[in-house]
PDB file of N, CA and C in Angstrom:
ATOM      1  N   MET A   1     -16.373   7.004  -3.336  1.00 85.00           N
ATOM      2  CA  MET A   1     -15.436   7.372  -4.405  1.00 85.00           C
ATOM      3  C   MET A   1     -15.242   6.142  -5.291  1.00 85.00           C
ATOM      4  N   PRO A   2     -15.366   6.296  -6.594  1.00 93.00           N
ATOM      5  CA  PRO A   2     -15.147   5.156  -7.489  1.00 93.00           C
ATOM      6  C   PRO A   2     -13.731   4.594  -7.353  1.00 93.00           C
ATOM      7  N   ALA A   3     -13.609   3.305  -7.584  1.00 95.00           N
ATOM      8  CA  ALA A   3     -12.316   2.626  -7.428  1.00 95.00           C
ATOM      9  C   ALA A   3     -11.227   3.283  -8.267  1.00 95.00           C
ATOM     10  N   GLU A   4     -11.552   3.696  -9.485  1.00 96.00           N
ATOM     11  CA  GLU A   4     -10.542   4.298 -10.369  1.00 96.00           C
ATOM     12  C   GLU A   4     -10.002   5.601  -9.796  1.00 96.00           C
ATOM     13  N   ARG A   5     -10.902   6.413  -9.241  1.00 97.00           N
ATOM     14  CA  ARG A   5     -10.471   7.689  -8.647  1.00 97.00           C
ATOM     15  C   ARG A   5      -9.646   7.449  -7.387  1.00 97.00           C
ATOM     16  N   LEU A   6     -10.069   6.480  -6.570  1.00 97.00           N
ATOM     17  CA  LEU A   6      -9.311   6.172  -5.360  1.00 97.00           C
ATOM     18  C   LEU A   6      -7.930   5.649  -5.723  1.00 97.00           C
ATOM     19  N   LEU A   7      -7.856   4.767  -6.706  1.00 97.00           N
ATOM     20  CA  LEU A   7      -6.553   4.252  -7.133  1.00 97.00           C
ATOM     21  C   LEU A   7      -5.665   5.385  -7.633  1.00 97.00           C
ATOM     22  N   ALA A   8      -6.204   6.312  -8.396  1.00 97.00           N
ATOM     23  CA  ALA A   8      -5.421   7.461  -8.883  1.00 97.00           C
ATOM     24  C   ALA A   8      -4.922   8.302  -7.709  1.00 97.00           C
ATOM     25  N   ARG A   9      -5.778   8.513  -6.723  1.00 98.00           N
ATOM     26  CA  ARG A   9      -5.385   9.296  -5.539  1.00 98.00           C
ATOM     27  C   ARG A   9      -4.269   8.586  -4.775  1.00 98.00           C
ATOM     28  N   LEU A  10      -4.410   7.282  -4.577  1.00 98.00           N
ATOM     29  CA  LEU A  10      -3.398   6.529  -3.837  1.00 98.00           C
ATOM     30  C   LEU A  10      -2.089   6.459  -4.618  1.00 98.00           C
ATOM     31  N   ARG A  11      -2.175   6.386  -5.932  1.00 98.00           N
ATOM     32  CA  ARG A  11      -0.967   6.398  -6.769  1.00 98.00           C
ATOM     33  C   ARG A  11      -0.223   7.726  -6.581  1.00 98.00           C
ATOM     34  N   ARG A  12      -0.947   8.844  -6.642  1.00 97.00           N
ATOM     35  CA  ARG A  12      -0.311  10.164  -6.429  1.00 97.00           C
ATOM     36  C   ARG A  12       0.333  10.229  -5.041  1.00 97.00           C
ATOM     37  N   PHE A  13      -0.393   9.737  -4.041  1.00 97.00           N
ATOM     38  CA  PHE A  13       0.117   9.744  -2.669  1.00 97.00           C
ATOM     39  C   PHE A  13       1.427   8.951  -2.579  1.00 97.00           C
ATOM     40  N   ALA A  14       1.409   7.726  -3.107  1.00 98.00           N
ATOM     41  CA  ALA A  14       2.589   6.863  -3.011  1.00 98.00           C
ATOM     42  C   ALA A  14       3.768   7.432  -3.801  1.00 98.00           C
ATOM     43  N   LEU A  15       3.506   7.907  -5.015  1.00 97.00           N
ATOM     44  CA  LEU A  15       4.596   8.414  -5.847  1.00 97.00           C
ATOM     45  C   LEU A  15       5.185   9.720  -5.321  1.00 97.00           C
ATOM     46  N   ALA A  16       4.482  10.377  -4.411  1.00 95.00           N
ATOM     47  CA  ALA A  16       5.015  11.590  -3.786  1.00 95.00           C
ATOM     48  C   ALA A  16       5.981  11.263  -2.645  1.00 95.00           C
ATOM     49  N   LEU A  17       6.006  10.015  -2.203  1.00 96.00           N
ATOM     50  CA  LEU A  17       6.944   9.614  -1.155  1.00 96.00           C
ATOM     51  C   LEU A  17       8.348   9.532  -1.748  1.00 96.00           C
ATOM     52  N   PRO A  18       9.381   9.792  -0.939  1.00 95.00           N
ATOM     53  CA  PRO A  18      10.748   9.804  -1.469  1.00 95.00           C
ATOM     54  C   PRO A  18      11.151   8.494  -2.149  1.00 95.00           C
ATOM     55  N   GLU A  19      11.716   8.643  -3.346  1.00 96.00           N
ATOM     56  CA  GLU A  19      12.337   7.576  -4.126  1.00 96.00           C
ATOM     57  C   GLU A  19      11.385   6.449  -4.510  1.00 96.00           C
ATOM     58  N   VAL A  20      10.100   6.743  -4.622  1.00 97.00           N
ATOM     59  CA  VAL A  20       9.134   5.727  -5.042  1.00 97.00           C
ATOM     60  C   VAL A  20       9.053   5.698  -6.567  1.00 97.00           C
ATOM     61  N   THR A  21       9.016   4.478  -7.091  1.00 98.00           N
ATOM     62  CA  THR A  21       8.821   4.258  -8.516  1.00 98.00           C
ATOM     63  C   THR A  21       7.648   3.309  -8.715  1.00 98.00           C
ATOM     64  N   GLU A  22       7.058   3.385  -9.882  1.00 98.00           N
ATOM     65  CA  GLU A  22       6.035   2.419 -10.262  1.00 98.00           C
ATOM     66  C   GLU A  22       6.614   1.551 -11.370  1.00 98.00           C
ATOM     67  N   GLU A  23       6.570   0.241 -11.163  1.00 97.00           N
ATOM     68  CA  GLU A  23       7.143  -0.704 -12.115  1.00 97.00           C
ATOM     69  C   GLU A  23       6.224  -1.905 -12.241  1.00 97.00           C
ATOM     70  N   PRO A  24       6.281  -2.593 -13.382  1.00 97.00           N
ATOM     71  CA  PRO A  24       5.483  -3.805 -13.505  1.00 97.00           C
ATOM     72  C   PRO A  24       6.028  -4.911 -12.599  1.00 97.00           C
ATOM     73  N   HIS A  25       5.125  -5.744 -12.130  1.00 96.00           N
ATOM     74  CA  HIS A  25       5.478  -6.941 -11.367  1.00 96.00           C
ATOM     75  C   HIS A  25       4.592  -8.049 -11.931  1.00 96.00           C
ATOM     76  N   PHE A  26       5.128  -8.782 -12.901  1.00 96.00           N
ATOM     77  CA  PHE A  26       4.339  -9.714 -13.703  1.00 96.00           C
ATOM     78  C   PHE A  26       3.204  -8.919 -14.347  1.00 96.00           C
ATOM     79  N   ASP A  27       1.936  -9.296 -14.138  1.00 97.00           N
ATOM     80  CA  ASP A  27       0.855  -8.513 -14.758  1.00 97.00           C
ATOM     81  C   ASP A  27       0.269  -7.480 -13.792  1.00 97.00           C
ATOM     82  N   TYR A  28       0.902  -7.285 -12.654  1.00 97.00           N
ATOM     83  CA  TYR A  28       0.485  -6.296 -11.653  1.00 97.00           C
ATOM     84  C   TYR A  28       1.329  -5.031 -11.810  1.00 97.00           C
ATOM     85  N   ALA A  29       0.815  -3.927 -11.301  1.00 97.00           N
ATOM     86  CA  ALA A  29       1.636  -2.734 -11.105  1.00 97.00           C
ATOM     87  C   ALA A  29       2.227  -2.854  -9.698  1.00 97.00           C
ATOM     88  N   SER A  30       3.394  -2.291  -9.501  1.00 98.00           N
ATOM     89  CA  SER A  30       3.968  -2.288  -8.151  1.00 98.00           C
ATOM     90  C   SER A  30       4.568  -0.927  -7.863  1.00 98.00           C
ATOM     91  N   TRP A  31       4.479  -0.555  -6.604  1.00 98.00           N
ATOM     92  CA  TRP A  31       5.117   0.664  -6.125  1.00 98.00           C
ATOM     93  C   TRP A  31       6.259   0.230  -5.242  1.00 98.00           C
ATOM     94  N   ARG A  32       7.423   0.798  -5.507  1.00 98.00           N
ATOM     95  CA  ARG A  32       8.652   0.341  -4.870  1.00 98.00           C
ATOM     96  C   ARG A  32       9.461   1.521  -4.330  1.00 98.00           C
ATOM     97  N   VAL A  33      10.230   1.215  -3.322  1.00 98.00           N
ATOM     98  CA  VAL A  33      11.224   2.164  -2.841  1.00 98.00           C
ATOM     99  C   VAL A  33      12.561   1.421  -2.876  1.00 98.00           C
ATOM    100  N   ARG A  34      13.494   1.981  -3.628  1.00 96.00           N
ATOM    101  CA  ARG A  34      14.798   1.348  -3.831  1.00 96.00           C
ATOM    102  C   ARG A  34      14.665  -0.116  -4.247  1.00 96.00           C
ATOM    103  N   GLY A  35      13.707  -0.383  -5.120  1.00 96.00           N
ATOM    104  CA  GLY A  35      13.514  -1.722  -5.652  1.00 96.00           C
ATOM    105  C   GLY A  35      12.680  -2.650  -4.792  1.00 96.00           C
ATOM    106  N   LYS A  36      12.327  -2.240  -3.592  1.00 97.00           N
ATOM    107  CA  LYS A  36      11.545  -3.086  -2.681  1.00 97.00           C
ATOM    108  C   LYS A  36      10.059  -2.754  -2.811  1.00 97.00           C
ATOM    109  N   ILE A  37       9.278  -3.772  -3.095  1.00 98.00           N
ATOM    110  CA  ILE A  37       7.836  -3.598  -3.308  1.00 98.00           C
ATOM    111  C   ILE A  37       7.126  -3.387  -1.973  1.00 98.00           C
ATOM    112  N   PHE A  38       6.276  -2.350  -1.930  1.00 98.00           N
ATOM    113  CA  PHE A  38       5.443  -2.144  -0.745  1.00 98.00           C
ATOM    114  C   PHE A  38       3.956  -2.150  -1.065  1.00 98.00           C
ATOM    115  N   VAL A  39       3.591  -2.040  -2.349  1.00 98.00           N
ATOM    116  CA  VAL A  39       2.195  -2.139  -2.795  1.00 98.00           C
ATOM    117  C   VAL A  39       2.189  -2.785  -4.176  1.00 98.00           C
ATOM    118  N   THR A  40       1.192  -3.653  -4.401  1.00 98.00           N
ATOM    119  CA  THR A  40       0.927  -4.123  -5.763  1.00 98.00           C
ATOM    120  C   THR A  40      -0.538  -3.864  -6.082  1.00 98.00           C
ATOM    121  N   VAL A  41      -0.791  -3.700  -7.376  1.00 98.00           N
ATOM    122  CA  VAL A  41      -2.151  -3.464  -7.854  1.00 98.00           C
ATOM    123  C   VAL A  41      -2.450  -4.504  -8.929  1.00 98.00           C
ATOM    124  N   PRO A  42      -3.406  -5.404  -8.639  1.00 97.00           N
ATOM    125  CA  PRO A  42      -3.783  -6.402  -9.646  1.00 97.00           C
ATOM    126  C   PRO A  42      -4.372  -5.743 -10.887  1.00 97.00           C
ATOM    127  N   PRO A  43      -4.375  -6.457 -12.001  1.00 96.00           N
ATOM    128  CA  PRO A  43      -4.860  -5.878 -13.252  1.00 96.00           C
ATOM    129  C   PRO A  43      -6.322  -5.430 -13.209  1.00 96.00           C
ATOM    130  N   ASP A  44      -7.126  -5.972 -12.300  1.00 94.00           N
ATOM    131  CA  ASP A  44      -8.546  -5.586 -12.259  1.00 94.00           C
ATOM    132  C   ASP A  44      -8.756  -4.136 -11.840  1.00 94.00           C
ATOM    133  N   GLY A  45      -7.760  -3.516 -11.186  1.00 93.00           N
ATOM    134  CA  GLY A  45      -7.880  -2.125 -10.752  1.00 93.00           C
ATOM    135  C   GLY A  45      -8.915  -1.899  -9.660  1.00 93.00           C
ATOM    136  N   GLN A  46      -9.461  -2.962  -9.134  1.00 97.00           N
ATOM    137  CA  GLN A  46     -10.484  -2.871  -8.091  1.00 97.00           C
ATOM    138  C   GLN A  46      -9.927  -3.185  -6.709  1.00 97.00           C
ATOM    139  N   HIS A  47      -8.693  -3.661  -6.685  1.00 97.00           N
ATOM    140  CA  HIS A  47      -8.062  -4.064  -5.428  1.00 97.00           C
ATOM    141  C   HIS A  47      -6.637  -3.538  -5.371  1.00 97.00           C
ATOM    142  N   MET A  48      -6.093  -3.568  -4.178  1.00 98.00           N
ATOM    143  CA  MET A  48      -4.714  -3.170  -3.963  1.00 98.00           C
ATOM    144  C   MET A  48      -4.165  -4.066  -2.861  1.00 98.00           C
ATOM    145  N   HIS A  49      -2.910  -4.442  -2.982  1.00 98.00           N
ATOM    146  CA  HIS A  49      -2.251  -5.239  -1.961  1.00 98.00           C
ATOM    147  C   HIS A  49      -1.208  -4.360  -1.270  1.00 98.00           C
ATOM    148  N   VAL A  50      -1.411  -4.123   0.005  1.00 98.00           N
ATOM    149  CA  VAL A  50      -0.520  -3.263   0.783  1.00 98.00           C
ATOM    150  C   VAL A  50       0.247  -4.159   1.749  1.00 98.00           C
ATOM    151  N   PHE A  51       1.562  -4.138   1.657  1.00 98.00           N
ATOM    152  CA  PHE A  51       2.391  -5.002   2.480  1.00 98.00           C
ATOM    153  C   PHE A  51       2.656  -4.350   3.835  1.00 98.00           C
ATOM    154  N   ALA A  52       1.580  -4.244   4.601  1.00 95.00           N
ATOM    155  CA  ALA A  52       1.606  -3.618   5.926  1.00 95.00           C
ATOM    156  C   ALA A  52       2.007  -4.658   6.973  1.00 95.00           C
ATOM    157  N   ALA A  53       2.839  -4.237   7.913  1.00 93.00           N
ATOM    158  CA  ALA A  53       3.278  -5.117   8.994  1.00 93.00           C
ATOM    159  C   ALA A  53       2.163  -5.311  10.020  1.00 93.00           C
ATOM    160  N   GLU A  54       2.292  -6.353  10.797  1.00 92.00           N
ATOM    161  CA  GLU A  54       1.259  -6.742  11.758  1.00 92.00           C
ATOM    162  C   GLU A  54       0.778  -5.622  12.685  1.00 92.00           C
ATOM    163  N   PRO A  55       1.671  -4.804  13.252  1.00 93.00           N
ATOM    164  CA  PRO A  55       1.170  -3.762  14.174  1.00 93.00           C
ATOM    165  C   PRO A  55       0.194  -2.786  13.522  1.00 93.00           C
ATOM    166  N   HIS A  56       0.294  -2.591  12.223  1.00 94.00           N
ATOM    167  CA  HIS A  56      -0.628  -1.705  11.510  1.00 94.00           C
ATOM    168  C   HIS A  56      -1.772  -2.490  10.879  1.00 94.00           C
ATOM    169  N   ARG A  57      -1.473  -3.703  10.486  1.00 94.00           N
ATOM    170  CA  ARG A  57      -2.439  -4.549   9.781  1.00 94.00           C
ATOM    171  C   ARG A  57      -3.595  -4.986  10.680  1.00 94.00           C
ATOM    172  N   GLU A  58      -3.287  -5.516  11.839  1.00 94.00           N
ATOM    173  CA  GLU A  58      -4.321  -6.120  12.679  1.00 94.00           C
ATOM    174  C   GLU A  58      -5.374  -5.118  13.166  1.00 94.00           C
ATOM    175  N   PRO A  59      -4.990  -3.940  13.658  1.00 96.00           N
ATOM    176  CA  PRO A  59      -6.028  -2.970  14.052  1.00 96.00           C
ATOM    177  C   PRO A  59      -6.890  -2.530  12.869  1.00 96.00           C
ATOM    178  N   ALA A  60      -6.270  -2.361  11.704  1.00 97.00           N
ATOM    179  CA  ALA A  60      -7.035  -1.950  10.525  1.00 97.00           C
ATOM    180  C   ALA A  60      -8.034  -3.029  10.129  1.00 97.00           C
ATOM    181  N   LEU A  61      -7.611  -4.274  10.176  1.00 96.00           N
ATOM    182  CA  LEU A  61      -8.520  -5.388   9.867  1.00 96.00           C
ATOM    183  C   LEU A  61      -9.703  -5.418  10.819  1.00 96.00           C
ATOM    184  N   ALA A  62      -9.440  -5.201  12.099  1.00 97.00           N
ATOM    185  CA  ALA A  62     -10.508  -5.240  13.101  1.00 97.00           C
ATOM    186  C   ALA A  62     -11.512  -4.110  12.895  1.00 97.00           C
ATOM    187  N   MET A  63     -11.029  -2.955  12.478  1.00 97.00           N
ATOM    188  CA  MET A  63     -11.904  -1.795  12.348  1.00 97.00           C
ATOM    189  C   MET A  63     -12.579  -1.685  10.981  1.00 97.00           C
ATOM    190  N   HIS A  64     -12.007  -2.298   9.947  1.00 98.00           N
ATOM    191  CA  HIS A  64     -12.510  -2.104   8.582  1.00 98.00           C
ATOM    192  C   HIS A  64     -12.630  -3.423   7.808  1.00 98.00           C
ATOM    193  N   PRO A  65     -13.304  -4.420   8.368  1.00 97.00           N
ATOM    194  CA  PRO A  65     -13.392  -5.713   7.673  1.00 97.00           C
ATOM    195  C   PRO A  65     -14.233  -5.660   6.400  1.00 97.00           C
ATOM    196  N   HIS A  66     -14.997  -4.599   6.206  1.00 97.00           N
ATOM    197  CA  HIS A  66     -15.829  -4.495   5.004  1.00 97.00           C
ATOM    198  C   HIS A  66     -15.018  -4.153   3.751  1.00 97.00           C
ATOM    199  N   PHE A  67     -13.780  -3.659   3.913  1.00 98.00           N
ATOM    200  CA  PHE A  67     -12.971  -3.423   2.721  1.00 98.00           C
ATOM    201  C   PHE A  67     -11.531  -3.899   2.840  1.00 98.00           C
ATOM    202  N   LEU A  68     -11.166  -4.500   3.976  1.00 98.00           N
ATOM    203  CA  LEU A  68      -9.825  -5.048   4.152  1.00 98.00           C
ATOM    204  C   LEU A  68      -9.907  -6.537   4.476  1.00 98.00           C
ATOM    205  N   GLU A  69      -8.957  -7.294   3.947  1.00 97.00           N
ATOM    206  CA  GLU A  69      -8.826  -8.697   4.329  1.00 97.00           C
ATOM    207  C   GLU A  69      -7.341  -9.045   4.329  1.00 97.00           C
ATOM    208  N   LYS A  70      -7.000 -10.122   5.010  1.00 97.00           N
ATOM    209  CA  LYS A  70      -5.607 -10.555   5.068  1.00 97.00           C
ATOM    210  C   LYS A  70      -5.136 -10.983   3.686  1.00 97.00           C
ATOM    211  N   LEU A  71      -3.913 -10.609   3.382  1.00 97.00           N
ATOM    212  CA  LEU A  71      -3.254 -11.017   2.151  1.00 97.00           C
ATOM    213  C   LEU A  71      -2.217 -12.066   2.548  1.00 97.00           C
ATOM    214  N   THR A  72      -2.315 -13.238   1.957  1.00 96.00           N
ATOM    215  CA  THR A  72      -1.397 -14.321   2.333  1.00 96.00           C
ATOM    216  C   THR A  72      -0.486 -14.701   1.173  1.00 96.00           C
ATOM    217  N   TRP A  73       0.648 -15.221   1.535  1.00 93.00           N
ATOM    218  CA  TRP A  73       1.597 -15.831   0.610  1.00 93.00           C
ATOM    219  C   TRP A  73       1.871 -17.195   1.197  1.00 93.00           C
ATOM    220  N   GLY A  74       1.272 -18.219   0.604  1.00 94.00           N
ATOM    221  CA  GLY A  74       1.302 -19.536   1.230  1.00 94.00           C
ATOM    222  C   GLY A  74       0.466 -19.464   2.495  1.00 94.00           C
ATOM    223  N   SER A  75       1.058 -19.868   3.599  1.00 94.00           N
ATOM    224  CA  SER A  75       0.328 -19.813   4.876  1.00 94.00           C
ATOM    225  C   SER A  75       0.674 -18.558   5.690  1.00 94.00           C
ATOM    226  N   LYS A  76       1.543 -17.717   5.157  1.00 96.00           N
ATOM    227  CA  LYS A  76       1.992 -16.528   5.884  1.00 96.00           C
ATOM    228  C   LYS A  76       1.171 -15.295   5.480  1.00 96.00           C
ATOM    229  N   VAL A  77       0.746 -14.522   6.463  1.00 95.00           N
ATOM    230  CA  VAL A  77       0.066 -13.254   6.193  1.00 95.00           C
ATOM    231  C   VAL A  77       1.148 -12.209   5.910  1.00 95.00           C
ATOM    232  N   VAL A  78       1.049 -11.572   4.738  1.00 96.00           N
ATOM    233  CA  VAL A  78       2.082 -10.620   4.321  1.00 96.00           C
ATOM    234  C   VAL A  78       1.581  -9.190   4.187  1.00 96.00           C
ATOM    235  N   GLY A  79       0.276  -8.995   4.325  1.00 97.00           N
ATOM    236  CA  GLY A  79      -0.257  -7.643   4.180  1.00 97.00           C
ATOM    237  C   GLY A  79      -1.763  -7.651   4.135  1.00 97.00           C
ATOM    238  N   LEU A  80      -2.292  -6.665   3.425  1.00 98.00           N
ATOM    239  CA  LEU A  80      -3.741  -6.470   3.330  1.00 98.00           C
ATOM    240  C   LEU A  80      -4.178  -6.403   1.877  1.00 98.00           C
ATOM    241  N   ARG A  81      -5.304  -7.007   1.601  1.00 98.00           N
ATOM    242  CA  ARG A  81      -5.972  -6.852   0.307  1.00 98.00           C
ATOM    243  C   ARG A  81      -7.072  -5.823   0.526  1.00 98.00           C
ATOM    244  N   VAL A  82      -7.018  -4.757  -0.236  1.00 98.00           N
ATOM    245  CA  VAL A  82      -7.944  -3.639  -0.092  1.00 98.00           C
ATOM    246  C   VAL A  82      -8.949  -3.678  -1.244  1.00 98.00           C
ATOM    247  N   ASP A  83     -10.224  -3.660  -0.920  1.00 98.00           N
ATOM    248  CA  ASP A  83     -11.272  -3.547  -1.928  1.00 98.00           C
ATOM    249  C   ASP A  83     -11.486  -2.056  -2.183  1.00 98.00           C
ATOM    250  N   LEU A  84     -10.969  -1.565  -3.286  1.00 98.00           N
ATOM    251  CA  LEU A  84     -11.000  -0.135  -3.586  1.00 98.00           C
ATOM    252  C   LEU A  84     -12.411   0.381  -3.854  1.00 98.00           C
ATOM    253  N   ARG A  85     -13.344  -0.512  -4.153  1.00 97.00           N
ATOM    254  CA  ARG A  85     -14.723  -0.085  -4.406  1.00 97.00           C
ATOM    255  C   ARG A  85     -15.411   0.387  -3.129  1.00 97.00           C
ATOM    256  N   GLN A  86     -14.887  -0.042  -1.973  1.00 97.00           N
ATOM    257  CA  GLN A  86     -15.507   0.312  -0.697  1.00 97.00           C
ATOM    258  C   GLN A  86     -14.557   1.040   0.250  1.00 97.00           C
ATOM    259  N   ALA A  87     -13.308   1.151  -0.109  1.00 98.00           N
ATOM    260  CA  ALA A  87     -12.273   1.637   0.808  1.00 98.00           C
ATOM    261  C   ALA A  87     -12.403   3.123   1.130  1.00 98.00           C
ATOM    262  N   ASP A  88     -11.922   3.463   2.303  1.00 97.00           N
ATOM    263  CA  ASP A  88     -11.852   4.839   2.777  1.00 97.00           C
ATOM    264  C   ASP A  88     -10.411   5.317   2.612  1.00 97.00           C
ATOM    265  N   PRO A  89     -10.175   6.348   1.794  1.00 96.00           N
ATOM    266  CA  PRO A  89      -8.795   6.803   1.571  1.00 96.00           C
ATOM    267  C   PRO A  89      -8.090   7.238   2.849  1.00 96.00           C
ATOM    268  N   SER A  90      -8.825   7.743   3.827  1.00 96.00           N
ATOM    269  CA  SER A  90      -8.190   8.175   5.075  1.00 96.00           C
ATOM    270  C   SER A  90      -7.675   6.988   5.894  1.00 96.00           C
ATOM    271  N   VAL A  91      -8.102   5.798   5.563  1.00 97.00           N
ATOM    272  CA  VAL A  91      -7.592   4.575   6.198  1.00 97.00           C
ATOM    273  C   VAL A  91      -6.454   3.993   5.363  1.00 97.00           C
ATOM    274  N   VAL A  92      -6.611   3.994   4.051  1.00 98.00           N
ATOM    275  CA  VAL A  92      -5.644   3.331   3.181  1.00 98.00           C
ATOM    276  C   VAL A  92      -4.340   4.124   3.061  1.00 98.00           C
ATOM    277  N   GLU A  93      -4.405   5.443   2.982  1.00 98.00           N
ATOM    278  CA  GLU A  93      -3.173   6.233   2.845  1.00 98.00           C
ATOM    279  C   GLU A  93      -2.186   5.977   3.980  1.00 98.00           C
ATOM    280  N   PRO A  94      -2.607   5.971   5.261  1.00 97.00           N
ATOM    281  CA  PRO A  94      -1.637   5.664   6.314  1.00 97.00           C
ATOM    282  C   PRO A  94      -1.071   4.247   6.215  1.00 97.00           C
ATOM    283  N   LEU A  95      -1.864   3.304   5.726  1.00 98.00           N
ATOM    284  CA  LEU A  95      -1.360   1.943   5.549  1.00 98.00           C
ATOM    285  C   LEU A  95      -0.282   1.911   4.468  1.00 98.00           C
ATOM    286  N   VAL A  96      -0.496   2.641   3.382  1.00 98.00           N
ATOM    287  CA  VAL A  96       0.512   2.749   2.323  1.00 98.00           C
ATOM    288  C   VAL A  96       1.781   3.397   2.886  1.00 98.00           C
ATOM    289  N   LEU A  97       1.616   4.439   3.665  1.00 97.00           N
ATOM    290  CA  LEU A  97       2.769   5.107   4.273  1.00 97.00           C
ATOM    291  C   LEU A  97       3.543   4.155   5.185  1.00 97.00           C
ATOM    292  N   HIS A  98       2.842   3.411   6.023  1.00 96.00           N
ATOM    293  CA  HIS A  98       3.517   2.459   6.918  1.00 96.00           C
ATOM    294  C   HIS A  98       4.244   1.367   6.127  1.00 96.00           C
ATOM    295  N   ALA A  99       3.631   0.910   5.034  1.00 98.00           N
ATOM    296  CA  ALA A  99       4.280  -0.103   4.204  1.00 98.00           C
ATOM    297  C   ALA A  99       5.554   0.472   3.582  1.00 98.00           C
ATOM    298  N   TRP A 100       5.496   1.737   3.117  1.00 97.00           N
ATOM    299  CA  TRP A 100       6.683   2.399   2.569  1.00 97.00           C
ATOM    300  C   TRP A 100       7.762   2.508   3.643  1.00 97.00           C
ATOM    301  N   GLU A 101       7.384   2.939   4.845  1.00 96.00           N
ATOM    302  CA  GLU A 101       8.352   3.096   5.936  1.00 96.00           C
ATOM    303  C   GLU A 101       9.048   1.775   6.271  1.00 96.00           C
ATOM    304  N   ALA A 102       8.324   0.675   6.161  1.00 96.00           N
ATOM    305  CA  ALA A 102       8.903  -0.630   6.480  1.00 96.00           C
ATOM    306  C   ALA A 102       9.930  -1.066   5.440  1.00 96.00           C
ATOM    307  N   LYS A 103       9.809  -0.590   4.210  1.00 96.00           N
ATOM    308  CA  LYS A 103      10.721  -1.000   3.131  1.00 96.00           C
ATOM    309  C   LYS A 103      11.806   0.033   2.837  1.00 96.00           C
ATOM    310  N   ALA A 104      11.559   1.286   3.164  1.00 96.00           N
ATOM    311  CA  ALA A 104      12.510   2.354   2.843  1.00 96.00           C
ATOM    312  C   ALA A 104      13.712   2.308   3.788  1.00 96.00           C
ATOM    313  N   PRO A 105      14.864   2.727   3.295  1.00 95.00           N
ATOM    314  CA  PRO A 105      16.008   2.860   4.196  1.00 95.00           C
ATOM    315  C   PRO A 105      15.675   3.860   5.311  1.00 95.00           C
ATOM    316  N   LYS A 106      16.174   3.605   6.473  1.00 93.00           N
ATOM    317  CA  LYS A 106      15.875   4.456   7.639  1.00 93.00           C
ATOM    318  C   LYS A 106      16.245   5.915   7.382  1.00 93.00           C
ATOM    319  N   ARG A 107      17.298   6.145   6.604  1.00 91.00           N
ATOM    320  CA  ARG A 107      17.705   7.518   6.284  1.00 91.00           C
ATOM    321  C   ARG A 107      16.579   8.257   5.560  1.00 91.00           C
ATOM    322  N   LEU A 108      15.925   7.581   4.613  1.00 92.00           N
ATOM    323  CA  LEU A 108      14.818   8.216   3.895  1.00 92.00           C
ATOM    324  C   LEU A 108      13.643   8.486   4.816  1.00 92.00           C
ATOM    325  N   VAL A 109      13.330   7.538   5.666  1.00 92.00           N
ATOM    326  CA  VAL A 109      12.223   7.711   6.612  1.00 92.00           C
ATOM    327  C   VAL A 109      12.509   8.891   7.523  1.00 92.00           C
ATOM    328  N   ASN A 110      13.739   8.957   8.036  1.00 89.00           N
ATOM    329  CA  ASN A 110      14.123  10.060   8.927  1.00 89.00           C
ATOM    330  C   ASN A 110      14.086  11.400   8.214  1.00 89.00           C
ATOM    331  N   GLN A 111      14.546  11.450   6.963  1.00 84.00           N
ATOM    332  CA  GLN A 111      14.498  12.697   6.193  1.00 84.00           C
ATOM    333  C   GLN A 111      13.069  13.165   6.013  1.00 84.00           C
ATOM    334  N   ARG A 112      12.164  12.235   5.732  1.00 80.00           N
ATOM    335  CA  ARG A 112      10.767  12.598   5.516  1.00 80.00           C
ATOM    336  C   ARG A 112      10.148  13.134   6.797  1.00 80.00           C
ATOM    337  N   THR A 113      10.427  12.518   7.925  1.00 76.00           N
ATOM    338  CA  THR A 113       9.798  12.950   9.183  1.00 76.00           C
ATOM    339  C   THR A 113      10.412  14.237   9.710  1.00 76.00           C
ATOM    340  N   GLN A 114      11.603  14.615   9.255  1.00 76.00           N
ATOM    341  CA  GLN A 114      12.241  15.853   9.723  1.00 76.00           C
ATOM    342  C   GLN A 114      11.751  17.072   8.953  1.00 76.00           C
ATOM    343  N   ARG A 115      10.981  16.872   7.895  1.00 64.00           N
ATOM    344  CA  ARG A 115      10.486  18.005   7.087  1.00 64.00           C
ATOM    345  C   ARG A 115       9.460  18.797   7.833  1.00 64.00           C
TER     346      ARG A 115
END
């Protein structure tokens, strides 16, 4: 799937989650829940930064090193850098969901899972 189509699919997926907005973050796009960023998209449109926590990040890195790499802030690993040109949407969508769950208020997470 071309990177542009995958990015459009992931955008629809993320924006369908409760209370998600898309806002600029410097020259990046960001997806937020209640103002908290859980994904950024660099201007190149070929990559995505998913702020996935370690329990979800490490297994994904081990299984998909051809399109995932560690995303660092200084010396700290803060998420995953996704190469959208090679990524599998069935892997990336759950990572986006987990990143949203980590930033969303527990009430929103519980409401979503009770549906």
